[in-house]
Amino acid sequence: MHTFDNLTKYKIFLLVAECKSISKAAAQLYISQPAVSITIKKLEENLNTTLFIRKSKGVSLTENGKILYDNVKQAFNLLSGTEQIFKSSKNTGRLRIAASNVLCKYFLMPYLKEFIHKYPYTDVAITCTSSLNACSMLERGKVDLAFVAKPENIGKSQYHSLGIIEYTFVCTKEYRKKLNCTNSEIFQYGNIMLPNKDNGSRTHIDNYFAKNNIVPLHILEVNDMDLLIGFAKIGIGISCVVKQFVEHELESCSLIELKFLKTVSPREIGFLYNYIQPFNNNITEFINVNLK
């Protein structure tokens, strides 16, 4: 059985090798130079080899010394890493998140990247689903966090807001010109591309239509926000999209924004969570992650 009698000697050996000086190592260790010299000599005797070449202005490793240095350094690094795992044990475990594809891609990703960087030993599970189902999964205890547009009634859950998303109608200049009508007539003549019926954004947009007595005559349903943007860019029609997702296209004028007297109201988005189970510290760490 290993007793590791040389463990303290190895620490001194590493410092002498890195300082290339017995006196400098002694100063950093706050012990006398003779004490360091004796320790190195005993280590050499125990290993039956010479570890350092003594020079007038310091020391340098022998070939065997270099081999020992590499292995001892690796061993201490491994020990240090293991200690860090135990010290950060409060941030281990599992964090389960449910979010829509759109919110996951455009908003959740930066949080995930920063959280995993800070807490690499926490297992993160992501379920991409509708906002409605994400809330249902949270209620049933299937996830720890639901990343959703704020529900009208959050009940006993807690809500951490990340701000708002805005909706806008976009198309190409060429498509708008081809319609040859006023903005008030666009919903009569244009192809209006919207998210599918089971999408939370679609419900929000339909409420906008109903509130303003708008009845689009030509609706094309698309199940992906990226496709809504892509179809608009190739001139198929007018897409209702989240404005933050088309900032680049609006700046480059590959898409233009259509202005109406009544706009679609913004929606608040954020993390929904609860305390039904014993509080999971990973939830706090995740929602408070410091985004750069």
Tab-separated table of N, CA and C in Angstrom, residues 61-137:
chain	number	residue	atom	x	y	z
A	61	LEU	N	16.852	20.956	-14.281
A	61	LEU	CA	16.438	19.558	-14.170
A	61	LEU	C	17.324	18.645	-15.011
A	62	THR	N	17.624	17.468	-14.463
A	62	THR	CA	18.267	16.418	-15.240
A	62	THR	C	17.187	15.748	-16.105
A	63	GLU	N	17.551	14.807	-16.933
A	63	GLU	CA	16.567	14.106	-17.749
A	63	GLU	C	15.565	13.370	-16.868
A	64	ASN	N	16.068	12.703	-15.820
A	64	ASN	CA	15.148	12.040	-14.883
A	64	ASN	C	14.306	13.063	-14.127
A	65	GLY	N	14.922	14.208	-13.828
A	65	GLY	CA	14.183	15.261	-13.154
A	65	GLY	C	13.021	15.766	-13.998
A	66	LYS	N	13.249	15.869	-15.310
A	66	LYS	CA	12.190	16.325	-16.225
A	66	LYS	C	11.043	15.320	-16.260
A	67	ILE	N	11.408	14.034	-16.265
A	67	ILE	CA	10.374	12.995	-16.275
A	67	ILE	C	9.542	13.062	-14.998
A	68	LEU	N	10.246	13.200	-13.864
A	68	LEU	CA	9.528	13.292	-12.587
A	68	LEU	C	8.658	14.544	-12.537
A	69	TYR	N	9.189	15.650	-13.013
A	69	TYR	CA	8.428	16.912	-12.985
A	69	TYR	C	7.117	16.770	-13.761
A	70	ASP	N	7.178	16.222	-14.972
A	70	ASP	CA	5.974	16.089	-15.800
A	70	ASP	C	4.915	15.230	-15.113
A	71	ASN	N	5.351	14.131	-14.500
A	71	ASN	CA	4.395	13.218	-13.869
A	71	ASN	C	3.834	13.784	-12.570
A	72	VAL	N	4.695	14.411	-11.772
A	72	VAL	CA	4.224	14.998	-10.520
A	72	VAL	C	3.280	16.163	-10.804
A	73	LYS	N	3.616	16.978	-11.804
A	73	LYS	CA	2.763	18.108	-12.173
A	73	LYS	C	1.377	17.615	-12.600
A	74	GLN	N	1.366	16.559	-13.403
A	74	GLN	CA	0.107	15.996	-13.868
A	74	GLN	C	-0.716	15.462	-12.701
A	75	ALA	N	-0.034	14.801	-11.763
A	75	ALA	CA	-0.731	14.239	-10.602
A	75	ALA	C	-1.347	15.327	-9.736
A	76	PHE	N	-0.601	16.408	-9.507
A	76	PHE	CA	-1.130	17.494	-8.681
A	76	PHE	C	-2.271	18.219	-9.395
A	77	ASN	N	-2.181	18.346	-10.709
A	77	ASN	CA	-3.276	18.960	-11.464
A	77	ASN	C	-4.539	18.120	-11.347
A	78	LEU	N	-4.374	16.802	-11.390
A	78	LEU	CA	-5.520	15.903	-11.259
A	78	LEU	C	-6.159	16.031	-9.881
A	79	LEU	N	-5.323	16.106	-8.856
A	79	LEU	CA	-5.840	16.282	-7.498
A	79	LEU	C	-6.578	17.609	-7.352
A	80	SER	N	-6.001	18.659	-7.932
A	80	SER	CA	-6.621	19.973	-7.860
A	80	SER	C	-7.979	19.979	-8.545
A	81	GLY	N	-8.045	19.325	-9.720
A	81	GLY	CA	-9.313	19.263	-10.434
A	81	GLY	C	-10.368	18.499	-9.674
A	82	THR	N	-9.945	17.402	-9.009
A	82	THR	CA	-10.884	16.609	-8.213
A	82	THR	C	-11.406	17.410	-7.026
A	83	GLU	N	-10.519	18.159	-6.384
A	83	GLU	CA	-10.944	19.017	-5.276
A	83	GLU	C	-11.978	20.025	-5.733
A	84	GLN	N	-11.773	20.587	-6.927
A	84	GLN	CA	-12.687	21.597	-7.447
A	84	GLN	C	-14.071	21.014	-7.691
A	85	ILE	N	-14.091	19.748	-8.135
A	85	ILE	CA	-15.385	19.088	-8.353
A	85	ILE	C	-16.169	19.009	-7.049
A	86	PHE	N	-15.461	18.605	-5.950
A	86	PHE	CA	-16.131	18.475	-4.665
A	86	PHE	C	-16.540	19.835	-4.111
A	87	LYS	N	-15.691	20.834	-4.316
A	87	LYS	CA	-16.005	22.170	-3.809
A	87	LYS	C	-17.205	22.766	-4.519
A	88	SER	N	-17.400	22.410	-5.771
A	88	SER	CA	-18.525	22.967	-6.542
A	88	SER	C	-19.704	22.013	-6.577
A	89	SER	N	-19.741	21.074	-5.630
A	89	SER	CA	-20.787	20.061	-5.653
A	89	SER	C	-22.185	20.647	-5.535
A	90	LYS	N	-22.307	21.850	-4.938
A	90	LYS	CA	-23.636	22.460	-4.817
A	90	LYS	C	-24.202	22.835	-6.175
A	91	ASN	N	-23.351	22.909	-7.199
A	91	ASN	CA	-23.811	23.279	-8.529
A	91	ASN	C	-23.874	22.081	-9.469
A	92	THR	N	-23.746	20.850	-8.896
A	92	THR	CA	-23.878	19.661	-9.711
A	92	THR	C	-25.329	19.234	-9.701
A	93	GLY	N	-25.625	18.134	-10.369
A	93	GLY	CA	-26.998	17.666	-10.429
A	93	GLY	C	-27.546	17.847	-11.830
A	94	ARG	N	-28.836	18.110	-11.913
A	94	ARG	CA	-29.496	18.179	-13.210
A	94	ARG	C	-30.463	19.354	-13.246
A	95	LEU	N	-30.520	20.005	-14.371
A	95	LEU	CA	-31.454	21.112	-14.586
A	95	LEU	C	-32.237	20.816	-15.852
A	96	ARG	N	-33.571	20.741	-15.710
A	96	ARG	CA	-34.443	20.410	-16.845
A	96	ARG	C	-35.205	21.658	-17.288
A	97	ILE	N	-35.125	21.952	-18.585
A	97	ILE	CA	-35.721	23.172	-19.128
A	97	ILE	C	-36.612	22.815	-20.314
A	98	ALA	N	-37.768	23.463	-20.388
A	98	ALA	CA	-38.651	23.328	-21.550
A	98	ALA	C	-38.805	24.701	-22.195
A	99	ALA	N	-38.715	24.750	-23.510
A	99	ALA	CA	-38.824	26.023	-24.234
A	99	ALA	C	-39.237	25.748	-25.669
A	100	SER	N	-39.828	26.751	-26.295
A	100	SER	CA	-40.177	26.610	-27.706
A	100	SER	C	-38.911	26.652	-28.548
A	101	ASN	N	-38.989	26.129	-29.774
A	101	ASN	CA	-37.828	26.142	-30.668
A	101	ASN	C	-37.320	27.559	-30.888
A	102	VAL	N	-38.254	28.495	-31.063
A	102	VAL	CA	-37.880	29.881	-31.354
A	102	VAL	C	-37.150	30.506	-30.173
A	103	LEU	N	-37.736	30.403	-28.974
A	103	LEU	CA	-37.106	31.001	-27.797
A	103	LEU	C	-35.791	30.306	-27.468
A	104	CYS	N	-35.729	29.008	-27.695
A	104	CYS	CA	-34.496	28.266	-27.416
A	104	CYS	C	-33.368	28.758	-28.304
A	105	LYS	N	-33.636	28.895	-29.585
A	105	LYS	CA	-32.583	29.281	-30.529
A	105	LYS	C	-32.145	30.720	-30.346
A	106	TYR	N	-33.093	31.628	-30.215
A	106	TYR	CA	-32.748	33.048	-30.248
A	106	TYR	C	-32.469	33.670	-28.879
A	107	PHE	N	-33.010	33.084	-27.802
A	107	PHE	CA	-32.846	33.711	-26.489
A	107	PHE	C	-32.179	32.801	-25.452
A	108	LEU	N	-32.534	31.527	-25.461
A	108	LEU	CA	-32.022	30.623	-24.433
A	108	LEU	C	-30.551	30.274	-24.622
A	109	MET	N	-30.107	30.216	-25.872
A	109	MET	CA	-28.753	29.762	-26.176
A	109	MET	C	-27.663	30.524	-25.415
A	110	PRO	N	-27.705	31.865	-25.356
A	110	PRO	CA	-26.653	32.563	-24.591
A	110	PRO	C	-26.626	32.175	-23.122
A	111	TYR	N	-27.810	31.951	-22.513
A	111	TYR	CA	-27.854	31.528	-21.117
A	111	TYR	C	-27.230	30.152	-20.952
A	112	LEU	N	-27.568	29.241	-21.861
A	112	LEU	CA	-27.011	27.895	-21.790
A	112	LEU	C	-25.496	27.923	-21.898
A	113	LYS	N	-24.992	28.691	-22.840
A	113	LYS	CA	-23.550	28.758	-23.069
A	113	LYS	C	-22.818	29.252	-21.831
A	114	GLU	N	-23.324	30.314	-21.217
A	114	GLU	CA	-22.669	30.888	-20.043
A	114	GLU	C	-22.816	29.972	-18.829
A	115	PHE	N	-23.997	29.377	-18.658
A	115	PHE	CA	-24.233	28.510	-17.498
A	115	PHE	C	-23.344	27.274	-17.559
A	116	ILE	N	-23.259	26.635	-18.727
A	116	ILE	CA	-22.450	25.430	-18.865
A	116	ILE	C	-20.971	25.753	-18.682
A	117	HIS	N	-20.568	26.948	-19.108
A	117	HIS	CA	-19.178	27.365	-18.909
A	117	HIS	C	-18.865	27.503	-17.417
A	118	LYS	N	-19.801	28.049	-16.651
A	118	LYS	CA	-19.577	28.266	-15.224
A	118	LYS	C	-19.768	26.992	-14.405
A	119	TYR	N	-20.712	26.136	-14.836
A	119	TYR	CA	-21.031	24.936	-14.066
A	119	TYR	C	-21.005	23.709	-14.986
A	120	PRO	N	-19.810	23.300	-15.396
A	120	PRO	CA	-19.698	22.211	-16.381
A	120	PRO	C	-20.148	20.849	-15.865
A	121	TYR	N	-20.313	20.681	-14.554
A	121	TYR	CA	-20.678	19.385	-14.008
A	121	TYR	C	-22.179	19.252	-13.764
A	122	THR	N	-22.939	20.237	-14.180
A	122	THR	CA	-24.396	20.150	-14.092
A	122	THR	C	-24.951	19.631	-15.412
A	123	ASP	N	-25.735	18.560	-15.346
A	123	ASP	CA	-26.370	18.027	-16.547
A	123	ASP	C	-27.597	18.871	-16.882
A	124	VAL	N	-27.659	19.355	-18.109
A	124	VAL	CA	-28.780	20.187	-18.553
A	124	VAL	C	-29.568	19.424	-19.613
A	125	ALA	N	-30.874	19.287	-19.398
A	125	ALA	CA	-31.751	18.619	-20.357
A	125	ALA	C	-32.721	19.643	-20.929
A	126	ILE	N	-32.824	19.710	-22.247
A	126	ILE	CA	-33.689	20.688	-22.923
A	126	ILE	C	-34.797	19.962	-23.662
A	127	THR	N	-36.023	20.388	-23.444
A	127	THR	CA	-37.168	19.885	-24.203
A	127	THR	C	-37.719	21.022	-25.048
A	128	CYS	N	-37.683	20.867	-26.359
A	128	CYS	CA	-38.239	21.880	-27.264
A	128	CYS	C	-39.704	21.533	-27.523
A	129	THR	N	-40.583	22.435	-27.142
A	129	THR	CA	-42.013	22.184	-27.265
A	129	THR	C	-42.731	23.519	-27.330
A	130	SER	N	-44.035	23.505	-27.368
A	130	SER	CA	-44.793	24.751	-27.365
A	130	SER	C	-44.765	25.374	-25.975
A	131	SER	N	-44.997	26.684	-25.914
A	131	SER	CA	-45.025	27.365	-24.624
A	131	SER	C	-46.117	26.793	-23.724
A	132	LEU	N	-47.256	26.456	-24.334
A	132	LEU	CA	-48.369	25.894	-23.568
A	132	LEU	C	-47.968	24.578	-22.924
A	133	ASN	N	-47.305	23.726	-23.692
A	133	ASN	CA	-46.898	22.428	-23.151
A	133	ASN	C	-45.756	22.587	-22.147
A	134	ALA	N	-44.896	23.594	-22.356
A	134	ALA	CA	-43.808	23.858	-21.410
A	134	ALA	C	-44.379	24.197	-20.037
A	135	CYS	N	-45.422	25.016	-20.013
A	135	CYS	CA	-46.078	25.361	-18.743
A	135	CYS	C	-46.715	24.138	-18.110
A	136	SER	N	-47.304	23.280	-18.946
A	136	SER	CA	-47.925	22.066	-18.445
A	136	SER	C	-46.877	21.130	-17.843
A	137	MET	N	-45.725	21.022	-18.497
A	137	MET	CA	-44.648	20.171	-17.985
A	137	MET	C	-44.145	20.679	-16.633
